[in-house]
PDB file of C-alpha atoms in Angstrom:
ATOM      1  CA  MET A   1      17.705 -55.093  62.632  1.00 51.00           C
ATOM      2  CA  LEU A   2      16.464 -54.071  66.037  1.00 46.00           C
ATOM      3  CA  PHE A   3      19.133 -51.392  66.158  1.00 48.00           C
ATOM      4  CA  ASN A   4      17.974 -49.945  62.816  1.00 55.00           C
ATOM      5  CA  GLU A   5      14.351 -49.860  63.954  1.00 55.00           C
ATOM      6  CA  LYS A   6      15.387 -48.062  67.126  1.00 54.00           C
ATOM      7  CA  ASN A   7      17.415 -45.473  65.159  1.00 55.00           C
ATOM      8  CA  ARG A   8      14.511 -44.882  62.765  1.00 55.00           C
ATOM      9  CA  LYS A   9      12.148 -44.371  65.683  1.00 55.00           C
ATOM     10  CA  ASN A  10      14.524 -41.919  67.357  1.00 56.00           C
ATOM     11  CA  THR A  11      14.954 -40.042  64.077  1.00 54.00           C
ATOM     12  CA  ASN A  12      11.187 -39.709  63.583  1.00 56.00           C
ATOM     13  CA  GLN A  13      10.716 -38.524  67.144  1.00 59.00           C
ATOM     14  CA  GLY A  14      13.483 -35.953  66.656  1.00 57.00           C
ATOM     15  CA  ALA A  15      11.869 -34.678  63.483  1.00 55.00           C
ATOM     16  CA  MET A  16       8.531 -34.309  65.245  1.00 56.00           C
ATOM     17  CA  ARG A  17      10.156 -32.355  68.094  1.00 61.00           C
ATOM     18  CA  VAL A  18      11.784 -30.012  65.557  1.00 51.00           C
ATOM     19  CA  PHE A  19       8.483 -29.481  63.721  1.00 53.00           C
ATOM     20  CA  ARG A  20       6.670 -28.750  66.995  1.00 60.00           C
ATOM     21  CA  ASN A  21       9.141 -25.932  67.601  1.00 61.00           C
ATOM     22  CA  SER A  22       7.314 -22.780  66.453  1.00 63.00           C
ATOM     23  CA  LYS A  23      10.452 -21.256  64.952  1.00 63.00           C
ATOM     24  CA  TYR A  24      11.092 -24.252  62.704  1.00 69.00           C
ATOM     25  CA  ARG A  25       7.418 -24.609  61.879  1.00 71.00           C
ATOM     26  CA  TYR A  26       7.284 -21.030  60.570  1.00 73.00           C
ATOM     27  CA  LEU A  27      10.479 -21.635  58.594  1.00 77.00           C
ATOM     28  CA  PHE A  28       8.904 -24.725  57.029  1.00 76.00           C
ATOM     29  CA  TRP A  29       5.835 -22.813  55.867  1.00 78.00           C
ATOM     30  CA  ILE A  30       7.962 -19.951  54.510  1.00 81.00           C
ATOM     31  CA  LEU A  31      10.077 -22.386  52.476  1.00 80.00           C
ATOM     32  CA  LEU A  32       6.914 -24.070  51.191  1.00 79.00           C
ATOM     33  CA  LEU A  33       5.496 -20.692  50.123  1.00 80.00           C
ATOM     34  CA  ILE A  34       8.735 -19.794  48.334  1.00 83.00           C
ATOM     35  CA  LEU A  35       8.683 -23.100  46.449  1.00 78.00           C
ATOM     36  CA  LEU A  36       5.064 -22.490  45.465  1.00 76.00           C
ATOM     37  CA  CYS A  37       5.871 -18.994  44.146  1.00 70.00           C
ATOM     38  CA  ILE A  38       8.821 -20.342  42.150  1.00 72.00           C
ATOM     39  CA  SER A  39       6.595 -23.036  40.647  1.00 65.00           C
ATOM     40  CA  LEU A  40       3.916 -20.504  39.661  1.00 59.00           C
ATOM     41  CA  PHE A  41       6.538 -18.169  38.188  1.00 54.00           C
ATOM     42  CA  TYR A  42       8.021 -20.984  36.118  1.00 50.00           C
ATOM     43  CA  TYR A  43       4.588 -22.099  34.935  1.00 44.00           C
ATOM     44  CA  LYS A  44       3.577 -18.566  33.953  1.00 42.00           C
ATOM     45  CA  PHE A  45       6.607 -17.867  31.814  1.00 41.00           C
ATOM     46  CA  SER A  46       6.646 -21.331  30.312  1.00 41.00           C
ATOM     47  CA  PHE A  47       3.059 -20.694  29.192  1.00 37.00           C
ATOM     48  CA  VAL A  48       3.876 -17.192  27.936  1.00 37.00           C
ATOM     49  CA  GLY A  49       6.658 -18.667  25.856  1.00 39.00           C
ATOM     50  CA  ILE A  50       4.036 -20.320  23.686  1.00 34.00           C
ATOM     51  CA  TYR A  51       3.130 -16.857  22.379  1.00 35.00           C
ATOM     52  CA  SER A  52       6.626 -15.408  22.158  1.00 36.00           C
ATOM     53  CA  ASN A  53       8.606 -14.670  19.020  1.00 39.00           C
ATOM     54  CA  ASP A  54      10.547 -17.890  19.613  1.00 37.00           C
ATOM     55  CA  ILE A  55       7.638 -19.780  18.011  1.00 32.00           C
ATOM     56  CA  PRO A  56       7.800 -18.790  14.329  1.00 36.00           C
ATOM     57  CA  ILE A  57       4.609 -20.599  13.351  1.00 30.00           C
ATOM     58  CA  LEU A  58       2.585 -17.959  15.218  1.00 35.00           C
ATOM     59  CA  THR A  59       4.565 -14.792  14.585  1.00 35.00           C
ATOM     60  CA  THR A  60       5.060 -15.372  10.867  1.00 36.00           C
ATOM     61  CA  CYS A  61       1.568 -16.653  10.143  1.00 38.00           C
ATOM     62  CA  THR A  62      -0.072 -14.823   7.243  1.00 38.00           C
ATOM     63  CA  PHE A  63      -3.700 -14.935   6.206  1.00 37.00           C
ATOM     64  CA  SER A  64      -4.740 -16.467   2.933  1.00 38.00           C
ATOM     65  CA  LYS A  65      -5.344 -14.010   0.138  1.00 39.00           C
ATOM     66  CA  THR A  66      -8.772 -15.644  -0.299  1.00 37.00           C
ATOM     67  CA  PHE A  67      -9.994 -13.248   2.387  1.00 41.00           C
ATOM     68  CA  ASN A  68      -9.422 -10.336   0.020  1.00 49.00           C
ATOM     69  CA  TYR A  69     -12.627 -10.332  -1.959  1.00 49.00           C
ATOM     70  CA  SER A  70     -12.698  -9.464  -5.656  1.00 46.00           C
ATOM     71  CA  MET A  71     -15.467  -7.311  -7.076  1.00 46.00           C
ATOM     72  CA  ASN A  72     -17.243 -10.404  -8.462  1.00 49.00           C
ATOM     73  CA  GLU A  73     -17.119 -12.070  -5.059  1.00 49.00           C
ATOM     74  CA  ARG A  74     -18.466  -8.930  -3.397  1.00 50.00           C
ATOM     75  CA  GLU A  75     -21.433  -8.931  -5.740  1.00 51.00           C
ATOM     76  CA  SER A  76     -22.066 -12.675  -5.395  1.00 56.00           C
ATOM     77  CA  ILE A  77     -22.447 -12.542  -1.600  1.00 67.00           C
ATOM     78  CA  ASN A  78     -24.437  -9.291  -1.701  1.00 79.00           C
ATOM     79  CA  CYS A  79     -22.208  -7.248   0.588  1.00 86.00           C
ATOM     80  CA  GLN A  80     -22.849  -3.817  -0.902  1.00 85.00           C
ATOM     81  CA  LEU A  81     -24.220  -2.484   2.391  1.00 85.00           C
ATOM     82  CA  SER A  82     -21.252  -3.481   4.550  1.00 84.00           C
ATOM     83  CA  ASN A  83     -18.854  -2.437   1.812  1.00 84.00           C
ATOM     84  CA  LYS A  84     -20.426   1.010   1.613  1.00 83.00           C
ATOM     85  CA  GLU A  85     -20.840   1.643   5.334  1.00 81.00           C
ATOM     86  CA  SER A  86     -17.334   0.457   6.228  1.00 82.00           C
ATOM     87  CA  GLY A  87     -15.562   2.414   3.513  1.00 80.00           C
ATOM     88  CA  ASN A  88     -14.620  -0.759   1.581  1.00 80.00           C
ATOM     89  CA  PHE A  89     -13.134  -2.407   4.683  1.00 85.00           C
ATOM     90  CA  PHE A  90     -15.705  -5.196   5.227  1.00 81.00           C
ATOM     91  CA  CYS A  91     -17.616  -7.506   2.907  1.00 86.00           C
ATOM     92  CA  GLU A  92     -20.338  -9.612   4.511  1.00 83.00           C
ATOM     93  CA  GLN A  93     -23.998 -10.390   3.935  1.00 82.00           C
ATOM     94  CA  ASP A  94     -26.473  -7.613   4.621  1.00 82.00           C
ATOM     95  CA  GLY A  95     -28.269  -9.608   7.314  1.00 80.00           C
ATOM     96  CA  LEU A  96     -25.066 -10.119   9.295  1.00 82.00           C
ATOM     97  CA  TRP A  97     -24.105  -6.485   8.862  1.00 80.00           C
ATOM     98  CA  ASN A  98     -27.492  -5.286  10.131  1.00 80.00           C
ATOM     99  CA  ARG A  99     -27.054  -7.513  13.164  1.00 77.00           C
ATOM    100  CA  ARG A 100     -23.744  -5.741  13.846  1.00 78.00           C
ATOM    101  CA  LYS A 101     -25.551  -2.410  13.671  1.00 77.00           C
ATOM    102  CA  GLN A 102     -28.189  -3.492  16.155  1.00 77.00           C
ATOM    103  CA  ILE A 103     -25.565  -4.792  18.580  1.00 76.00           C
ATOM    104  CA  TYR A 104     -23.677  -1.509  18.294  1.00 78.00           C
ATOM    105  CA  HIS A 105     -26.740   0.559  19.231  1.00 72.00           C
ATOM    106  CA  ILE A 106     -27.663  -1.708  22.151  1.00 68.00           C
ATOM    107  CA  GLN A 107     -24.158  -1.655  23.619  1.00 68.00           C
ATOM    108  CA  ARG A 108     -23.668   2.048  22.945  1.00 68.00           C
ATOM    109  CA  GLN A 109     -26.658   2.859  25.183  1.00 67.00           C
ATOM    110  CA  ARG A 110     -25.161   0.819  28.028  1.00 60.00           C
ATOM    111  CA  ASN A 111     -21.697   2.294  27.833  1.00 61.00           C
ATOM    112  CA  GLU A 112     -22.041   5.334  30.092  1.00 59.00           C
ATOM    113  CA  MET A 113     -22.673   4.230  33.676  1.00 55.00           C
ATOM    114  CA  LYS A 114     -21.463   7.525  35.222  1.00 54.00           C
ATOM    115  CA  THR A 115     -19.223   5.624  37.648  1.00 54.00           C
ATOM    116  CA  LYS A 116     -16.995   7.919  39.693  1.00 55.00           C
ATOM    117  CA  ASN A 117     -14.629   5.472  41.370  1.00 59.00           C
ATOM    118  CA  ASN A 118     -11.382   3.768  40.418  1.00 59.00           C
ATOM    119  CA  LEU A 119     -13.342   1.077  38.580  1.00 64.00           C
ATOM    120  CA  PHE A 120     -14.617   3.533  35.952  1.00 68.00           C
ATOM    121  CA  PHE A 121     -13.410   1.556  32.943  1.00 59.00           C
ATOM    122  CA  SER A 122     -14.672  -1.707  34.434  1.00 67.00           C
ATOM    123  CA  THR A 123     -18.257  -0.470  34.051  1.00 70.00           C
ATOM    124  CA  ASN A 124     -17.944   1.942  31.111  1.00 79.00           C
ATOM    125  CA  TYR A 125     -17.175   1.624  27.407  1.00 85.00           C
ATOM    126  CA  GLU A 126     -17.287  -2.029  26.461  1.00 90.00           C
ATOM    127  CA  PRO A 127     -16.627  -3.010  22.816  1.00 92.00           C
ATOM    128  CA  THR A 128     -19.476  -2.120  20.455  1.00 91.00           C
ATOM    129  CA  PHE A 129     -18.166  -3.967  17.406  1.00 93.00           C
ATOM    130  CA  HIS A 130     -16.552  -7.329  16.664  1.00 92.00           C
ATOM    131  CA  CYS A 131     -13.687  -7.996  14.263  1.00 92.00           C
ATOM    132  CA  SER A 132     -13.570 -11.644  13.223  1.00 89.00           C
ATOM    133  CA  PHE A 133      -9.800 -11.741  12.751  1.00 89.00           C
ATOM    134  CA  GLU A 134      -8.441  -9.247  15.248  1.00 92.00           C
ATOM    135  CA  ARG A 135      -4.903  -9.938  16.399  1.00 92.00           C
ATOM    136  CA  ARG A 136      -2.532  -8.616  19.032  1.00 92.00           C
ATOM    137  CA  PHE A 137       0.774  -7.204  17.799  1.00 94.00           C
ATOM    138  CA  GLY A 138       3.755  -6.525  20.049  1.00 91.00           C
ATOM    139  CA  ALA A 139       4.924  -7.608  23.474  1.00 84.00           C
ATOM    140  CA  ILE A 140       2.765  -9.368  26.019  1.00 82.00           C
ATOM    141  CA  GLY A 141       1.576  -6.835  28.583  1.00 75.00           C
ATOM    142  CA  ASP A 142       2.241  -3.138  28.087  1.00 77.00           C
ATOM    143  CA  GLY A 143       3.353  -2.347  24.546  1.00 79.00           C
ATOM    144  CA  GLY A 144       1.152  -4.707  22.559  1.00 89.00           C
ATOM    145  CA  LYS A 145      -1.947  -3.503  20.666  1.00 94.00           C
ATOM    146  CA  TRP A 146      -4.937  -5.149  18.987  1.00 94.00           C
ATOM    147  CA  ILE A 147      -5.478  -4.662  15.236  1.00 95.00           C
ATOM    148  CA  CYS A 148      -8.735  -5.392  13.417  1.00 94.00           C
ATOM    149  CA  ASP A 149      -8.383  -7.794  10.464  1.00 92.00           C
ATOM    150  CA  SER A 150      -4.839  -6.765   9.598  1.00 93.00           C
ATOM    151  CA  TYR A 151      -4.803  -8.905   6.442  1.00 91.00           C
ATOM    152  CA  ARG A 152      -7.094  -6.348   4.779  1.00 90.00           C
ATOM    153  CA  PHE A 153      -4.140  -3.969   4.483  1.00 93.00           C
ATOM    154  CA  ASP A 154      -2.222  -6.471   2.316  1.00 87.00           C
ATOM    155  CA  THR A 155      -3.813  -5.387  -0.942  1.00 84.00           C
ATOM    156  CA  LYS A 156      -3.534  -1.631  -0.419  1.00 88.00           C
ATOM    157  CA  SER A 157      -1.189   0.202  -2.759  1.00 88.00           C
ATOM    158  CA  THR A 158      -0.062   2.350   0.185  1.00 92.00           C
ATOM    159  CA  CYS A 159      -0.184   1.556   3.892  1.00 96.00           C
ATOM    160  CA  LEU A 160       0.779   4.130   6.523  1.00 98.00           C
ATOM    161  CA  ILE A 161       1.209   3.486  10.259  1.00 98.00           C
ATOM    162  CA  TYR A 162       2.051   6.011  13.004  1.00 98.00           C
ATOM    163  CA  SER A 163       3.132   4.890  16.478  1.00 97.00           C
ATOM    164  CA  PHE A 164       3.351   7.564  19.197  1.00 96.00           C
ATOM    165  CA  GLY A 165       5.034   6.704  22.493  1.00 92.00           C
ATOM    166  CA  SER A 166       7.849   4.203  22.192  1.00 89.00           C
ATOM    167  CA  ASN A 167       9.791   4.060  25.457  1.00 89.00           C
ATOM    168  CA  ASN A 168      12.354   2.107  23.415  1.00 92.00           C
ATOM    169  CA  ASP A 169       9.944  -0.815  22.916  1.00 93.00           C
ATOM    170  CA  PHE A 170       9.629  -1.627  19.214  1.00 95.00           C
ATOM    171  CA  THR A 171       7.941  -5.025  19.469  1.00 95.00           C
ATOM    172  CA  PHE A 172       4.689  -3.560  18.090  1.00 96.00           C
ATOM    173  CA  GLU A 173       6.461  -2.208  15.020  1.00 97.00           C
ATOM    174  CA  ILE A 174       8.516  -5.389  14.502  1.00 96.00           C
ATOM    175  CA  ASP A 175       5.410  -7.575  14.613  1.00 94.00           C
ATOM    176  CA  LEU A 176       3.525  -5.298  12.209  1.00 95.00           C
ATOM    177  CA  LYS A 177       6.387  -5.132   9.723  1.00 96.00           C
ATOM    178  CA  ASP A 178       6.675  -8.906   9.751  1.00 94.00           C
ATOM    179  CA  SER A 179       2.968  -9.275   8.969  1.00 93.00           C
ATOM    180  CA  LEU A 180       2.572  -6.209   6.714  1.00 95.00           C
ATOM    181  CA  PRO A 181       5.912  -5.642   4.950  1.00 95.00           C
ATOM    182  CA  ASN A 182       4.323  -3.185   2.505  1.00 94.00           C
ATOM    183  CA  CYS A 183       3.413  -0.731   5.300  1.00 96.00           C
ATOM    184  CA  ASP A 184       5.437   2.417   5.972  1.00 97.00           C
ATOM    185  CA  ILE A 185       5.847   2.646   9.773  1.00 98.00           C
ATOM    186  CA  HIS A 186       6.848   5.832  11.620  1.00 98.00           C
ATOM    187  CA  THR A 187       7.545   5.899  15.364  1.00 97.00           C
ATOM    188  CA  PHE A 188       7.519   9.064  17.493  1.00 96.00           C
ATOM    189  CA  ASP A 189       8.720   9.796  21.018  1.00 94.00           C
ATOM    190  CA  LEU A 190       9.887  12.795  23.028  1.00 92.00           C
ATOM    191  CA  ASN A 191      13.066  10.898  23.923  1.00 93.00           C
ATOM    192  CA  LYS A 192      15.697   9.827  21.426  1.00 94.00           C
ATOM    193  CA  TYR A 193      15.636   6.175  20.361  1.00 95.00           C
ATOM    194  CA  GLU A 194      16.522   4.215  17.239  1.00 95.00           C
ATOM    195  CA  CYS A 195      14.215   1.976  15.243  1.00 95.00           C
ATOM    196  CA  PRO A 196      15.508  -1.486  14.348  1.00 95.00           C
ATOM    197  CA  ASP A 197      16.904  -1.663  10.819  1.00 94.00           C
ATOM    198  CA  GLN A 198      14.314  -1.787   8.040  1.00 95.00           C
ATOM    199  CA  ILE A 199      11.426  -1.765  10.530  1.00 97.00           C
ATOM    200  CA  CYS A 200      10.439   1.866  11.037  1.00 97.00           C
ATOM    201  CA  THR A 201      11.554   5.491  10.846  1.00 97.00           C
ATOM    202  CA  PHE A 202      12.051   7.270  14.179  1.00 97.00           C
ATOM    203  CA  HIS A 203      11.151  10.928  14.871  1.00 96.00           C
ATOM    204  CA  GLN A 204      11.950  12.737  18.119  1.00 94.00           C
ATOM    205  CA  LEU A 205       8.981  15.009  18.847  1.00 93.00           C
ATOM    206  CA  LYS A 206       5.954  15.453  21.098  1.00 91.00           C
ATOM    207  CA  LEU A 207       2.397  14.969  19.876  1.00 93.00           C
ATOM    208  CA  GLY A 208      -0.107  17.468  21.260  1.00 88.00           C
ATOM    209  CA  ASN A 209      -2.432  20.319  20.404  1.00 84.00           C
ATOM    210  CA  GLY A 210       0.235  22.440  18.700  1.00 85.00           C
ATOM    211  CA  ILE A 211      -0.321  25.225  21.228  1.00 84.00           C
ATOM    212  CA  ASP A 212       1.543  23.893  24.242  1.00 84.00           C
ATOM    213  CA  LYS A 213       5.309  24.339  24.125  1.00 82.00           C
ATOM    214  CA  HIS A 214       7.237  21.942  21.872  1.00 83.00           C
ATOM    215  CA  THR A 215       4.085  20.121  20.709  1.00 87.00           C
ATOM    216  CA  LYS A 216       2.890  19.414  17.192  1.00 93.00           C
ATOM    217  CA  THR A 217      -0.527  18.337  16.014  1.00 95.00           C
ATOM    218  CA  LEU A 218      -0.972  15.236  13.916  1.00 96.00           C
ATOM    219  CA  GLY A 219      -1.825  17.476  10.964  1.00 96.00           C
ATOM    220  CA  MET A 220       1.447  19.401  11.327  1.00 96.00           C
ATOM    221  CA  ILE A 221       3.418  16.156  11.436  1.00 97.00           C
ATOM    222  CA  MET A 222       1.721  14.671   8.382  1.00 97.00           C
ATOM    223  CA  ASP A 223       2.317  17.883   6.433  1.00 97.00           C
ATOM    224  CA  GLU A 224       6.013  17.934   7.361  1.00 96.00           C
ATOM    225  CA  LEU A 225       6.445  14.292   6.312  1.00 97.00           C
ATOM    226  CA  ASP A 226       4.442  14.817   3.104  1.00 97.00           C
ATOM    227  CA  HIS A 227       1.871  12.263   4.263  1.00 97.00           C
ATOM    228  CA  ALA A 228      -1.219  14.484   4.160  1.00 95.00           C
ATOM    229  CA  LYS A 229      -2.251  13.023   0.806  1.00 94.00           C
ATOM    230  CA  TYR A 230      -2.346   9.468   2.194  1.00 95.00           C
ATOM    231  CA  GLU A 231      -4.837   7.674   4.405  1.00 95.00           C
ATOM    232  CA  LEU A 232      -3.479   6.955   7.877  1.00 98.00           C
ATOM    233  CA  ASP A 233      -4.310   3.283   8.336  1.00 97.00           C
ATOM    234  CA  ILE A 234      -3.205   2.696  11.933  1.00 98.00           C
ATOM    235  CA  LEU A 235      -2.638   5.308  14.635  1.00 98.00           C
ATOM    236  CA  LYS A 236      -1.188   3.973  17.883  1.00 97.00           C
ATOM    237  CA  ILE A 237      -1.029   6.440  20.802  1.00 96.00           C
ATOM    238  CA  ASP A 238       0.512   5.787  24.219  1.00 92.00           C
ATOM    239  CA  ILE A 239       1.500   9.212  25.548  1.00 91.00           C
ATOM    240  CA  GLU A 240       0.696   9.009  29.269  1.00 84.00           C
ATOM    241  CA  GLY A 241      -2.425  11.166  29.496  1.00 84.00           C
ATOM    242  CA  GLY A 242      -1.670  13.501  26.601  1.00 89.00           C
ATOM    243  CA  GLU A 243      -4.316  11.843  24.440  1.00 92.00           C
ATOM    244  CA  TYR A 244      -7.030  14.251  25.609  1.00 92.00           C
ATOM    245  CA  SER A 245      -5.476  17.174  23.715  1.00 90.00           C
ATOM    246  CA  VAL A 246      -4.674  15.205  20.560  1.00 93.00           C
ATOM    247  CA  PHE A 247      -8.026  14.073  19.202  1.00 95.00           C
ATOM    248  CA  PRO A 248      -9.967  17.383  19.107  1.00 94.00           C
ATOM    249  CA  SER A 249      -7.300  18.998  16.925  1.00 92.00           C
ATOM    250  CA  MET A 250      -6.964  15.849  14.820  1.00 95.00           C
ATOM    251  CA  PHE A 251     -10.672  15.754  13.976  1.00 96.00           C
ATOM    252  CA  ASN A 252     -10.740  19.521  13.422  1.00 95.00           C
ATOM    253  CA  ASP A 253      -8.045  18.953  10.791  1.00 95.00           C
ATOM    254  CA  LYS A 254     -10.276  16.314   9.140  1.00 96.00           C
ATOM    255  CA  ILE A 255      -7.831  13.486   9.846  1.00 97.00           C
ATOM    256  CA  TYR A 256      -9.599  10.166  10.361  1.00 98.00           C
ATOM    257  CA  PRO A 257      -7.291   7.146  10.777  1.00 98.00           C
ATOM    258  CA  ARG A 258      -8.866   3.856   9.811  1.00 97.00           C
ATOM    259  CA  GLN A 259      -7.904   2.355  13.188  1.00 98.00           C
ATOM    260  CA  ILE A 260      -6.860   3.920  16.499  1.00 98.00           C
ATOM    261  CA  GLN A 261      -5.069   2.003  19.246  1.00 97.00           C
ATOM    262  CA  VAL A 262      -4.875   4.239  22.312  1.00 96.00           C
ATOM    263  CA  GLU A 263      -4.045   3.927  26.002  1.00 93.00           C
ATOM    264  CA  ILE A 264      -6.555   6.117  27.844  1.00 92.00           C
ATOM    265  CA  HIS A 265      -5.876   7.480  31.325  1.00 91.00           C
ATOM    266  CA  HIS A 266      -9.090   8.264  33.187  1.00 86.00           C
ATOM    267  CA  LYS A 267      -8.886  11.901  34.358  1.00 85.00           C
ATOM    268  CA  ASN A 268     -12.433  12.638  35.434  1.00 87.00           C
ATOM    269  CA  VAL A 269     -15.887  11.466  34.418  1.00 85.00           C
ATOM    270  CA  LYS A 270     -16.739  14.524  32.310  1.00 89.00           C
ATOM    271  CA  ALA A 271     -13.489  14.552  30.321  1.00 91.00           C
ATOM    272  CA  THR A 272     -13.549  10.819  29.636  1.00 89.00           C
ATOM    273  CA  HIS A 273     -17.195  10.791  28.510  1.00 90.00           C
ATOM    274  CA  GLU A 274     -16.502  13.764  26.234  1.00 94.00           C
ATOM    275  CA  LEU A 275     -13.566  11.934  24.656  1.00 94.00           C
ATOM    276  CA  PHE A 276     -15.614   8.821  23.877  1.00 92.00           C
ATOM    277  CA  ASP A 277     -18.497  10.954  22.610  1.00 94.00           C
ATOM    278  CA  LEU A 278     -15.975  12.603  20.283  1.00 97.00           C
ATOM    279  CA  PHE A 279     -14.940   9.195  18.967  1.00 96.00           C
ATOM    280  CA  ALA A 280     -18.566   8.217  18.308  1.00 94.00           C
ATOM    281  CA  GLU A 281     -19.396  11.538  16.626  1.00 95.00           C
ATOM    282  CA  ASN A 282     -16.524  10.968  14.207  1.00 97.00           C
ATOM    283  CA  GLY A 283     -17.517   7.447  13.251  1.00 96.00           C
ATOM    284  CA  TYR A 284     -15.483   5.239  15.586  1.00 97.00           C
ATOM    285  CA  VAL A 285     -16.592   1.987  17.185  1.00 96.00           C
ATOM    286  CA  ILE A 286     -14.759   0.117  19.961  1.00 96.00           C
ATOM    287  CA  PHE A 287     -13.658  -3.362  18.898  1.00 96.00           C
ATOM    288  CA  HIS A 288     -11.294  -4.215  21.757  1.00 95.00           C
ATOM    289  CA  LYS A 289     -10.666  -3.226  25.364  1.00 93.00           C
ATOM    290  CA  GLU A 290      -7.796  -4.355  27.587  1.00 91.00           C
ATOM    291  CA  PRO A 291      -7.039  -3.450  31.226  1.00 87.00           C
ATOM    292  CA  ASN A 292      -3.748  -2.229  32.599  1.00 84.00           C
ATOM    293  CA  LEU A 293      -3.181  -4.647  35.477  1.00 80.00           C
ATOM    294  CA  LEU A 294      -0.992  -2.154  37.337  1.00 82.00           C
ATOM    295  CA  ASN A 295      -3.480   0.736  37.280  1.00 84.00           C
ATOM    296  CA  THR A 296      -7.274   0.429  37.200  1.00 81.00           C
ATOM    297  CA  LYS A 297      -7.597   3.970  35.808  1.00 84.00           C
ATOM    298  CA  ILE A 298      -5.759   3.034  32.610  1.00 88.00           C
ATOM    299  CA  PHE A 299      -7.216   0.919  29.790  1.00 89.00           C
ATOM    300  CA  GLU A 300      -6.181   0.101  26.238  1.00 93.00           C
ATOM    301  CA  PHE A 301      -8.841   0.731  23.607  1.00 95.00           C
ATOM    302  CA  ALA A 302      -8.857  -0.231  19.940  1.00 97.00           C
ATOM    303  CA  LEU A 303     -11.220   1.646  17.622  1.00 97.00           C
ATOM    304  CA  LEU A 304     -12.275   1.292  14.006  1.00 98.00           C
ATOM    305  CA  ARG A 305     -13.786   3.990  11.797  1.00 97.00           C
ATOM    306  CA  LEU A 306     -16.931   3.285   9.792  1.00 95.00           C
ATOM    307  CA  ASN A 307     -19.020   5.528   7.551  1.00 93.00           C
ATOM    308  CA  GLN A 308     -21.821   7.560   9.108  1.00 90.00           C
ATOM    309  CA  GLN A 309     -24.480   5.409   7.412  1.00 90.00           C
ATOM    310  CA  PHE A 310     -23.556   2.573   9.775  1.00 92.00           C
ATOM    311  CA  PHE A 311     -24.834   4.557  12.747  1.00 90.00           C
ATOM    312  CA  ASN A 312     -28.267   5.175  11.211  1.00 87.00           C
ATOM    313  CA  LEU A 313     -30.438   2.286  12.374  1.00 77.00           C
ATOM    314  CA  THR A 314     -33.869   2.153  10.694  1.00 72.00           C
ATOM    315  CA  ASN A 315     -36.805  -0.238  10.869  1.00 53.00           C
ATOM    316  CA  HIS A 316     -35.563  -1.808   7.641  1.00 49.00           C
ATOM    317  CA  ASP A 317     -32.271  -2.859   9.239  1.00 56.00           C
ATOM    318  CA  THR A 318     -33.392  -6.309  10.308  1.00 51.00           C
ATOM    319  CA  CYS A 319     -31.333  -9.441  10.786  1.00 46.00           C
ATOM    320  CA  ASN A 320     -32.403 -11.732   7.948  1.00 47.00           C
TER     321      ASN A 320
END
């Protein structure tokens, strides 16, 4: 017994001498830091897994058709104003709709801070509109986009979606097709890729102003695909800075997608303010904003088009 106590004491003293050695002490802290990083990494991806496609209850969830109001229901809740000013997209009481309008005008006035540093999008262009049932489609991180009240497209006789900029990531299209099987999805990229079976149709081309070499405007593309007669419901654009040349020609051609999901790369203050002014002039409100964690000059924006009457705030537009 005495021998064991003596050995234990010698062992403890030896361990203390090793720990006092600066070389071993640094090694100890390095190993502890590595273990901490591994633990955080495991925790992060275990948590992310909750939202992955491995959990069918989330990815295959569909909204009840009770959200799709009939004409009688529209009349009973007195939603003529929201129905008119949203182009039949929303149906809610006039008082709530007028509150949305007031919030839009308040936030719109605050949205241009004239910041000139790398934090431009952190102080400019916050959402001006709220969608009660917005949902993110696609991969976590880069590639996923937010859609406003996607269930509203369920009852449309035709549903058309364009996705520009693939980089061989089709998680956005796969998620949309799962939720909106009636939608016709077309994906475009300068490089050659292949859409998953029965998900989308792939086109190898470059979206632009139609003047620069090898570029086509959105109007040219819709004409070639015989889609000019249809409403473009969702337009997703992720073309690494090329977005600045796309929208002027698109609006000149009188093409107004119901929703726009776009990754915007801040070039300079003047150009970025002009782009957002162009959105507002053509009836678009911002309903979601998401940062790119790898680059503070890049943000994801989701926009929804409303009728021009929405932007006319009068003294009668009170929140009852």
